[in-house]
Amino acid sequence: GEMLIANVLYKEKIPYSYEQVLMLKNGREVYPSFSISDPDDGERIYWQHFGRMDDRDGQAQAWNTINVYAANGIVAGFNLITSFEYKNSPLTTASIKEIVDRKLEHLKGLA
């Protein structure tokens, strides 16, 4: 899934970093799947991809990660994009493109 996301971001010329360290308020380091800088306002947009969503541990880990991000001002629908993958519903290039078109249109062609 992450490779598909990277391919779409690259093709759309959206500059990103893959698993770049993010220091949380408590000093803990996390590694969001993708970090994207908005050159207009300098804000960071994070994209966290969650696989293994058929697995209870994967679901619990995803929920925990989303809560940790929110406690640090990284909120889904604002500056956090999330994507999920299930065995019977894998991530597709078309679904990634749809997310990019809705959430990152203003960043196309910058890389």
mmCIF file of N, CA and C in Angstrom:
data_model
loop_
_atom_site.group_PDB
_atom_site.id
_atom_site.type_symbol
_atom_site.label_atom_id
_atom_site.label_comp_id
_atom_site.label_asym_id
_atom_site.label_seq_id
_atom_site.Cartn_x
_atom_site.Cartn_y
_atom_site.Cartn_z
ATOM 1 N N GLY A 1 0.802 -1.205 0.000
ATOM 2 C CA GLY A 1 0.000 0.000 0.000
ATOM 3 C C GLY A 1 0.840 1.262 0.000
ATOM 4 N N GLU A 2 1.873 1.269 0.836
ATOM 5 C CA GLU A 2 2.705 2.470 0.904
ATOM 6 C C GLU A 2 3.448 2.714 -0.407
ATOM 7 N N MET A 3 3.847 1.648 -1.081
ATOM 8 C CA MET A 3 4.517 1.807 -2.368
ATOM 9 C C MET A 3 3.565 2.439 -3.389
ATOM 10 N N LEU A 4 2.304 2.040 -3.375
ATOM 11 C CA LEU A 4 1.321 2.632 -4.283
ATOM 12 C C LEU A 4 1.140 4.121 -3.988
ATOM 13 N N ILE A 5 1.074 4.463 -2.711
ATOM 14 C CA ILE A 5 0.931 5.873 -2.335
ATOM 15 C C ILE A 5 2.143 6.668 -2.823
ATOM 16 N N ALA A 6 3.339 6.140 -2.570
ATOM 17 C CA ALA A 6 4.564 6.820 -3.005
ATOM 18 C C ALA A 6 4.572 7.012 -4.514
ATOM 19 N N ASN A 7 4.144 6.004 -5.249
ATOM 20 C CA ASN A 7 4.109 6.104 -6.712
ATOM 21 C C ASN A 7 3.167 7.208 -7.182
ATOM 22 N N VAL A 8 1.996 7.309 -6.561
ATOM 23 C CA VAL A 8 1.042 8.353 -6.949
ATOM 24 C C VAL A 8 1.591 9.738 -6.577
ATOM 25 N N LEU A 9 2.139 9.873 -5.379
ATOM 26 C CA LEU A 9 2.708 11.167 -4.984
ATOM 27 C C LEU A 9 3.825 11.571 -5.941
ATOM 28 N N TYR A 10 4.669 10.632 -6.311
ATOM 29 C CA TYR A 10 5.760 10.912 -7.243
ATOM 30 C C TYR A 10 5.212 11.328 -8.612
ATOM 31 N N LYS A 11 4.241 10.553 -9.105
ATOM 32 C CA LYS A 11 3.663 10.839 -10.425
ATOM 33 C C LYS A 11 2.978 12.210 -10.453
ATOM 34 N N GLU A 12 2.345 12.573 -9.341
ATOM 35 C CA GLU A 12 1.659 13.873 -9.258
ATOM 36 C C GLU A 12 2.619 15.003 -8.868
ATOM 37 N N LYS A 13 3.891 14.664 -8.694
ATOM 38 C CA LYS A 13 4.934 15.637 -8.354
ATOM 39 C C LYS A 13 4.623 16.385 -7.054
ATOM 40 N N ILE A 14 4.207 15.610 -6.057
ATOM 41 C CA ILE A 14 3.972 16.156 -4.725
ATOM 42 C C ILE A 14 5.182 15.794 -3.868
ATOM 43 N N PRO A 15 5.908 16.784 -3.380
ATOM 44 C CA PRO A 15 7.108 16.482 -2.586
ATOM 45 C C PRO A 15 6.737 15.850 -1.245
ATOM 46 N N TYR A 16 7.412 14.775 -0.899
ATOM 47 C CA TYR A 16 7.112 14.071 0.344
ATOM 48 C C TYR A 16 8.385 13.448 0.903
ATOM 49 N N SER A 17 8.320 13.126 2.169
ATOM 50 C CA SER A 17 9.357 12.341 2.825
ATOM 51 C C SER A 17 8.698 11.067 3.323
ATOM 52 N N TYR A 18 9.426 9.977 3.234
ATOM 53 C CA TYR A 18 8.901 8.689 3.673
ATOM 54 C C TYR A 18 9.459 8.346 5.045
ATOM 55 N N GLU A 19 8.563 8.054 5.976
ATOM 56 C CA GLU A 19 8.902 7.667 7.347
ATOM 57 C C GLU A 19 9.952 8.584 7.972
ATOM 58 N N GLN A 20 9.749 9.876 7.802
ATOM 59 C CA GLN A 20 10.620 10.878 8.413
ATOM 60 C C GLN A 20 10.260 10.989 9.898
ATOM 61 N N VAL A 21 11.258 11.073 10.744
ATOM 62 C CA VAL A 21 11.022 11.129 12.188
ATOM 63 C C VAL A 21 10.182 12.355 12.544
ATOM 64 N N LEU A 22 9.237 12.148 13.448
ATOM 65 C CA LEU A 22 8.394 13.209 13.972
ATOM 66 C C LEU A 22 8.510 13.140 15.493
ATOM 67 N N MET A 23 8.971 14.207 16.100
ATOM 68 C CA MET A 23 9.127 14.264 17.549
ATOM 69 C C MET A 23 7.823 14.744 18.177
ATOM 70 N N LEU A 24 7.268 13.942 19.069
ATOM 71 C CA LEU A 24 6.032 14.293 19.746
ATOM 72 C C LEU A 24 6.327 15.184 20.952
ATOM 73 N N LYS A 25 5.271 15.744 21.531
ATOM 74 C CA LYS A 25 5.411 16.661 22.662
ATOM 75 C C LYS A 25 6.148 16.021 23.842
ATOM 76 N N ASN A 26 5.961 14.719 24.024
ATOM 77 C CA ASN A 26 6.578 14.031 25.164
ATOM 78 C C ASN A 26 7.995 13.534 24.856
ATOM 79 N N GLY A 27 8.519 13.881 23.685
ATOM 80 C CA GLY A 27 9.865 13.467 23.306
ATOM 81 C C GLY A 27 9.932 12.140 22.583
ATOM 82 N N ARG A 28 8.809 11.472 22.464
ATOM 83 C CA ARG A 28 8.758 10.196 21.747
ATOM 84 C C ARG A 28 8.866 10.445 20.248
ATOM 85 N N GLU A 29 9.561 9.555 19.570
ATOM 86 C CA GLU A 29 9.684 9.644 18.117
ATOM 87 C C GLU A 29 8.712 8.672 17.456
ATOM 88 N N VAL A 30 8.037 9.142 16.403
ATOM 89 C CA VAL A 30 7.188 8.298 15.579
ATOM 90 C C VAL A 30 7.582 8.534 14.126
ATOM 91 N N TYR A 31 7.146 7.644 13.267
ATOM 92 C CA TYR A 31 7.526 7.710 11.860
ATOM 93 C C TYR A 31 6.273 7.599 10.981
ATOM 94 N N PRO A 32 5.613 8.731 10.711
ATOM 95 C CA PRO A 32 4.437 8.692 9.829
ATOM 96 C C PRO A 32 4.833 8.132 8.464
ATOM 97 N N SER A 33 3.922 7.448 7.830
ATOM 98 C CA SER A 33 4.211 6.875 6.514
ATOM 99 C C SER A 33 4.759 7.941 5.578
ATOM 100 N N PHE A 34 4.081 9.094 5.506
ATOM 101 C CA PHE A 34 4.507 10.174 4.613
ATOM 102 C C PHE A 34 4.357 11.513 5.318
ATOM 103 N N SER A 35 5.316 12.390 5.091
ATOM 104 C CA SER A 35 5.257 13.781 5.559
ATOM 105 C C SER A 35 5.321 14.662 4.323
ATOM 106 N N ILE A 36 4.392 15.612 4.246
ATOM 107 C CA ILE A 36 4.278 16.471 3.075
ATOM 108 C C ILE A 36 4.261 17.914 3.559
ATOM 109 N N SER A 37 5.110 18.747 2.985
ATOM 110 C CA SER A 37 5.152 20.162 3.363
ATOM 111 C C SER A 37 4.333 20.984 2.386
ATOM 112 N N ASP A 38 3.523 21.865 2.935
ATOM 113 C CA ASP A 38 2.759 22.804 2.123
ATOM 114 C C ASP A 38 3.594 24.077 1.998
ATOM 115 N N PRO A 39 4.139 24.362 0.806
ATOM 116 C CA PRO A 39 5.016 25.524 0.659
ATOM 117 C C PRO A 39 4.302 26.858 0.850
ATOM 118 N N ASP A 40 2.987 26.892 0.704
ATOM 119 C CA ASP A 40 2.255 28.148 0.868
ATOM 120 C C ASP A 40 2.252 28.639 2.308
ATOM 121 N N ASP A 41 2.069 27.721 3.239
ATOM 122 C CA ASP A 41 1.981 28.132 4.643
ATOM 123 C C ASP A 41 2.981 27.423 5.556
ATOM 124 N N GLY A 42 3.800 26.530 4.992
ATOM 125 C CA GLY A 42 4.811 25.832 5.775
ATOM 126 C C GLY A 42 4.272 24.725 6.659
ATOM 127 N N GLU A 43 2.980 24.529 6.621
ATOM 128 C CA GLU A 43 2.376 23.490 7.451
ATOM 129 C C GLU A 43 2.735 22.099 6.926
ATOM 130 N N ARG A 44 2.777 21.150 7.842
ATOM 131 C CA ARG A 44 3.049 19.759 7.480
ATOM 132 C C ARG A 44 1.733 18.997 7.443
ATOM 133 N N ILE A 45 1.621 18.160 6.440
ATOM 134 C CA ILE A 45 0.502 17.240 6.316
ATOM 135 C C ILE A 45 1.100 15.849 6.425
ATOM 136 N N TYR A 46 0.482 15.013 7.234
ATOM 137 C CA TYR A 46 0.968 13.649 7.421
ATOM 138 C C TYR A 46 -0.032 12.677 6.824
ATOM 139 N N TRP A 47 0.507 11.609 6.260
ATOM 140 C CA TRP A 47 -0.334 10.547 5.704
ATOM 141 C C TRP A 47 0.110 9.257 6.357
ATOM 142 N N GLN A 48 -0.787 8.669 7.119
ATOM 143 C CA GLN A 48 -0.496 7.400 7.776
ATOM 144 C C GLN A 48 -1.325 6.311 7.124
ATOM 145 N N HIS A 49 -0.630 5.329 6.588
ATOM 146 C CA HIS A 49 -1.308 4.189 5.981
ATOM 147 C C HIS A 49 -1.323 3.041 6.980
ATOM 148 N N PHE A 50 -2.482 2.433 7.131
ATOM 149 C CA PHE A 50 -2.652 1.307 8.033
ATOM 150 C C PHE A 50 -3.016 0.063 7.239
ATOM 151 N N GLY A 51 -2.190 -0.944 7.299
ATOM 152 C CA GLY A 51 -2.489 -2.249 6.720
ATOM 153 C C GLY A 51 -2.952 -3.161 7.843
ATOM 154 N N ARG A 52 -3.143 -4.391 7.542
ATOM 155 C CA ARG A 52 -3.525 -5.391 8.547
ATOM 156 C C ARG A 52 -4.800 -5.026 9.305
ATOM 157 N N MET A 53 -5.726 -4.385 8.676
ATOM 158 C CA MET A 53 -6.930 -3.960 9.382
ATOM 159 C C MET A 53 -7.898 -5.106 9.645
ATOM 160 N N ASP A 54 -7.634 -6.283 9.068
ATOM 161 C CA ASP A 54 -8.447 -7.458 9.374
ATOM 162 C C ASP A 54 -8.047 -8.064 10.720
ATOM 163 N N ASP A 55 -6.888 -7.677 11.201
ATOM 164 C CA ASP A 55 -6.307 -8.224 12.413
ATOM 165 C C ASP A 55 -6.631 -7.314 13.604
ATOM 166 N N ARG A 56 -7.077 -7.888 14.719
ATOM 167 C CA ARG A 56 -7.422 -7.072 15.891
ATOM 168 C C ARG A 56 -6.237 -6.241 16.379
ATOM 169 N N ASP A 57 -5.041 -6.826 16.344
ATOM 170 C CA ASP A 57 -3.861 -6.079 16.763
ATOM 171 C C ASP A 57 -3.604 -4.901 15.827
ATOM 172 N N GLY A 58 -3.808 -5.117 14.530
ATOM 173 C CA GLY A 58 -3.653 -4.033 13.563
ATOM 174 C C GLY A 58 -4.656 -2.919 13.796
ATOM 175 N N GLN A 59 -5.890 -3.299 14.122
ATOM 176 C CA GLN A 59 -6.921 -2.302 14.409
ATOM 177 C C GLN A 59 -6.582 -1.511 15.669
ATOM 178 N N ALA A 60 -6.144 -2.222 16.703
ATOM 179 C CA ALA A 60 -5.792 -1.557 17.962
ATOM 180 C C ALA A 60 -4.606 -0.617 17.763
ATOM 181 N N GLN A 61 -3.633 -1.059 16.994
ATOM 182 C CA GLN A 61 -2.462 -0.226 16.722
ATOM 183 C C GLN A 61 -2.868 1.033 15.948
ATOM 184 N N ALA A 62 -3.749 0.881 14.964
ATOM 185 C CA ALA A 62 -4.212 2.034 14.185
ATOM 186 C C ALA A 62 -4.940 3.029 15.083
ATOM 187 N N TRP A 63 -5.845 2.541 15.909
ATOM 188 C CA TRP A 63 -6.607 3.413 16.806
ATOM 189 C C TRP A 63 -5.657 4.144 17.758
ATOM 190 N N ASN A 64 -4.687 3.427 18.319
ATOM 191 C CA ASN A 64 -3.716 4.031 19.228
ATOM 192 C C ASN A 64 -2.906 5.116 18.509
ATOM 193 N N THR A 65 -2.454 4.820 17.302
ATOM 194 C CA THR A 65 -1.659 5.788 16.540
ATOM 195 C C THR A 65 -2.462 7.048 16.248
ATOM 196 N N ILE A 66 -3.704 6.894 15.841
ATOM 197 C CA ILE A 66 -4.562 8.050 15.552
ATOM 198 C C ILE A 66 -4.762 8.888 16.810
ATOM 199 N N ASN A 67 -4.945 8.250 17.954
ATOM 200 C CA ASN A 67 -5.112 8.977 19.222
ATOM 201 C C ASN A 67 -3.832 9.699 19.628
ATOM 202 N N VAL A 68 -2.679 9.058 19.436
ATOM 203 C CA VAL A 68 -1.397 9.698 19.758
ATOM 204 C C VAL A 68 -1.198 10.926 18.877
ATOM 205 N N TYR A 69 -1.468 10.777 17.583
ATOM 206 C CA TYR A 69 -1.343 11.922 16.690
ATOM 207 C C TYR A 69 -2.276 13.057 17.142
ATOM 208 N N ALA A 70 -3.531 12.736 17.430
ATOM 209 C CA ALA A 70 -4.501 13.764 17.828
ATOM 210 C C ALA A 70 -4.049 14.495 19.087
ATOM 211 N N ALA A 71 -3.482 13.779 20.034
ATOM 212 C CA ALA A 71 -2.993 14.399 21.266
ATOM 213 C C ALA A 71 -1.823 15.345 20.995
ATOM 214 N N ASN A 72 -1.245 15.227 19.813
ATOM 215 C CA ASN A 72 -0.116 16.070 19.427
ATOM 216 C C ASN A 72 -0.479 17.065 18.328
ATOM 217 N N GLY A 73 -1.785 17.311 18.154
ATOM 218 C CA GLY A 73 -2.236 18.320 17.208
ATOM 219 C C GLY A 73 -2.261 17.873 15.758
ATOM 220 N N ILE A 74 -2.142 16.570 15.543
ATOM 221 C CA ILE A 74 -2.186 16.027 14.179
ATOM 222 C C ILE A 74 -3.510 15.285 14.062
ATOM 223 N N VAL A 75 -4.451 15.912 13.380
ATOM 224 C CA VAL A 75 -5.836 15.478 13.438
ATOM 225 C C VAL A 75 -6.350 15.066 12.063
ATOM 226 N N ALA A 76 -6.960 13.884 12.017
ATOM 227 C CA ALA A 76 -7.557 13.377 10.773
ATOM 228 C C ALA A 76 -8.561 14.394 10.249
ATOM 229 N N GLY A 77 -8.490 14.641 8.947
ATOM 230 C CA GLY A 77 -9.381 15.602 8.317
ATOM 231 C C GLY A 77 -8.831 17.018 8.326
ATOM 232 N N PHE A 78 -7.784 17.245 9.084
ATOM 233 C CA PHE A 78 -7.163 18.567 9.138
ATOM 234 C C PHE A 78 -5.744 18.494 8.577
ATOM 235 N N ASN A 79 -4.840 17.887 9.311
ATOM 236 C CA ASN A 79 -3.460 17.749 8.844
ATOM 237 C C ASN A 79 -2.974 16.301 8.873
ATOM 238 N N LEU A 80 -3.919 15.382 8.926
ATOM 239 C CA LEU A 80 -3.611 13.955 8.877
ATOM 240 C C LEU A 80 -4.528 13.267 7.875
ATOM 241 N N ILE A 81 -3.918 12.617 6.916
ATOM 242 C CA ILE A 81 -4.642 11.773 5.969
ATOM 243 C C ILE A 81 -4.421 10.338 6.428
ATOM 244 N N THR A 82 -5.478 9.562 6.452
ATOM 245 C CA THR A 82 -5.354 8.153 6.811
ATOM 246 C C THR A 82 -5.887 7.286 5.676
ATOM 247 N N SER A 83 -5.251 6.159 5.501
ATOM 248 C CA SER A 83 -5.746 5.160 4.556
ATOM 249 C C SER A 83 -5.642 3.803 5.240
ATOM 250 N N PHE A 84 -6.551 2.916 4.863
ATOM 251 C CA PHE A 84 -6.662 1.614 5.514
ATOM 252 C C PHE A 84 -6.714 0.521 4.466
ATOM 253 N N GLU A 85 -6.200 -0.631 4.829
ATOM 254 C CA GLU A 85 -6.160 -1.735 3.877
ATOM 255 C C GLU A 85 -6.620 -3.031 4.561
ATOM 256 N N TYR A 86 -7.499 -3.726 3.875
ATOM 257 C CA TYR A 86 -8.017 -5.013 4.326
ATOM 258 C C TYR A 86 -7.696 -6.056 3.266
ATOM 259 N N LYS A 87 -7.682 -7.320 3.659
ATOM 260 C CA LYS A 87 -7.390 -8.390 2.692
ATOM 261 C C LYS A 87 -8.346 -8.344 1.509
ATOM 262 N N ASN A 88 -9.625 -8.164 1.793
ATOM 263 C CA ASN A 88 -10.635 -8.152 0.727
ATOM 264 C C ASN A 88 -10.872 -6.765 0.139
ATOM 265 N N SER A 89 -10.146 -5.784 0.641
ATOM 266 C CA SER A 89 -10.292 -4.426 0.141
ATOM 267 C C SER A 89 -8.927 -3.733 0.159
ATOM 268 N N PRO A 90 -8.056 -4.171 -0.752
ATOM 269 C CA PRO A 90 -6.720 -3.561 -0.789
ATOM 270 C C PRO A 90 -6.783 -2.131 -1.318
ATOM 271 N N LEU A 91 -5.786 -1.374 -0.951
ATOM 272 C CA LEU A 91 -5.651 -0.023 -1.460
ATOM 273 C C LEU A 91 -5.380 -0.098 -2.958
ATOM 274 N N THR A 92 -5.960 0.807 -3.711
ATOM 275 C CA THR A 92 -5.756 0.828 -5.156
ATOM 276 C C THR A 92 -5.213 2.179 -5.588
ATOM 277 N N THR A 93 -4.593 2.195 -6.731
ATOM 278 C CA THR A 93 -4.095 3.454 -7.282
ATOM 279 C C THR A 93 -5.246 4.446 -7.465
ATOM 280 N N ALA A 94 -6.396 3.956 -7.891
ATOM 281 C CA ALA A 94 -7.551 4.842 -8.100
ATOM 282 C C ALA A 94 -8.005 5.474 -6.785
ATOM 283 N N SER A 95 -8.038 4.701 -5.702
ATOM 284 C CA SER A 95 -8.478 5.270 -4.425
ATOM 285 C C SER A 95 -7.447 6.266 -3.881
ATOM 286 N N ILE A 96 -6.176 5.988 -4.102
ATOM 287 C CA ILE A 96 -5.124 6.921 -3.683
ATOM 288 C C ILE A 96 -5.236 8.210 -4.484
ATOM 289 N N LYS A 97 -5.432 8.082 -5.769
ATOM 290 C CA LYS A 97 -5.567 9.254 -6.645
ATOM 291 C C LYS A 97 -6.750 10.117 -6.205
ATOM 292 N N GLU A 98 -7.828 9.472 -5.802
ATOM 293 C CA GLU A 98 -8.998 10.207 -5.321
ATOM 294 C C GLU A 98 -8.655 11.006 -4.058
ATOM 295 N N ILE A 99 -7.920 10.396 -3.136
ATOM 296 C CA ILE A 99 -7.498 11.095 -1.921
ATOM 297 C C ILE A 99 -6.602 12.275 -2.281
ATOM 298 N N VAL A 100 -5.644 12.039 -3.161
ATOM 299 C CA VAL A 100 -4.731 13.105 -3.583
ATOM 300 C C VAL A 100 -5.508 14.239 -4.233
ATOM 301 N N ASP A 101 -6.451 13.912 -5.101
ATOM 302 C CA ASP A 101 -7.240 14.946 -5.777
ATOM 303 C C ASP A 101 -8.059 15.771 -4.787
ATOM 304 N N ARG A 102 -8.569 15.136 -3.728
ATOM 305 C CA ARG A 102 -9.396 15.848 -2.742
ATOM 306 C C ARG A 102 -8.569 16.611 -1.710
ATOM 307 N N LYS A 103 -7.469 16.011 -1.269
ATOM 308 C CA LYS A 103 -6.736 16.565 -0.130
ATOM 309 C C LYS A 103 -5.443 17.303 -0.489
ATOM 310 N N LEU A 104 -4.854 16.969 -1.638
ATOM 311 C CA LEU A 104 -3.526 17.504 -1.952
ATOM 312 C C LEU A 104 -3.451 18.168 -3.327
ATOM 313 N N GLU A 105 -4.576 18.478 -3.913
ATOM 314 C CA GLU A 105 -4.628 19.070 -5.252
ATOM 315 C C GLU A 105 -3.708 20.282 -5.368
ATOM 316 N N HIS A 106 -3.691 21.127 -4.342
ATOM 317 C CA HIS A 106 -2.898 22.370 -4.378
ATOM 318 C C HIS A 106 -1.389 22.132 -4.355
ATOM 319 N N LEU A 107 -0.965 20.903 -4.104
ATOM 320 C CA LEU A 107 0.463 20.603 -4.029
ATOM 321 C C LEU A 107 0.994 19.889 -5.270
ATOM 322 N N LYS A 108 0.130 19.608 -6.205
ATOM 323 C CA LYS A 108 0.562 18.892 -7.418
ATOM 324 C C LYS A 108 1.564 19.722 -8.203
ATOM 325 N N GLY A 109 2.571 19.047 -8.739
ATOM 326 C CA GLY A 109 3.544 19.679 -9.619
ATOM 327 C C GLY A 109 4.653 20.463 -8.914
ATOM 328 N N LEU A 110 4.783 20.306 -7.614
ATOM 329 C CA LEU A 110 5.781 21.075 -6.873
ATOM 330 C C LEU A 110 7.136 20.372 -6.758
ATOM 331 N N ALA A 111 7.151 19.081 -6.954
ATOM 332 C CA ALA A 111 8.438 18.350 -6.799
ATOM 333 C C ALA A 111 9.283 18.488 -8.040
#
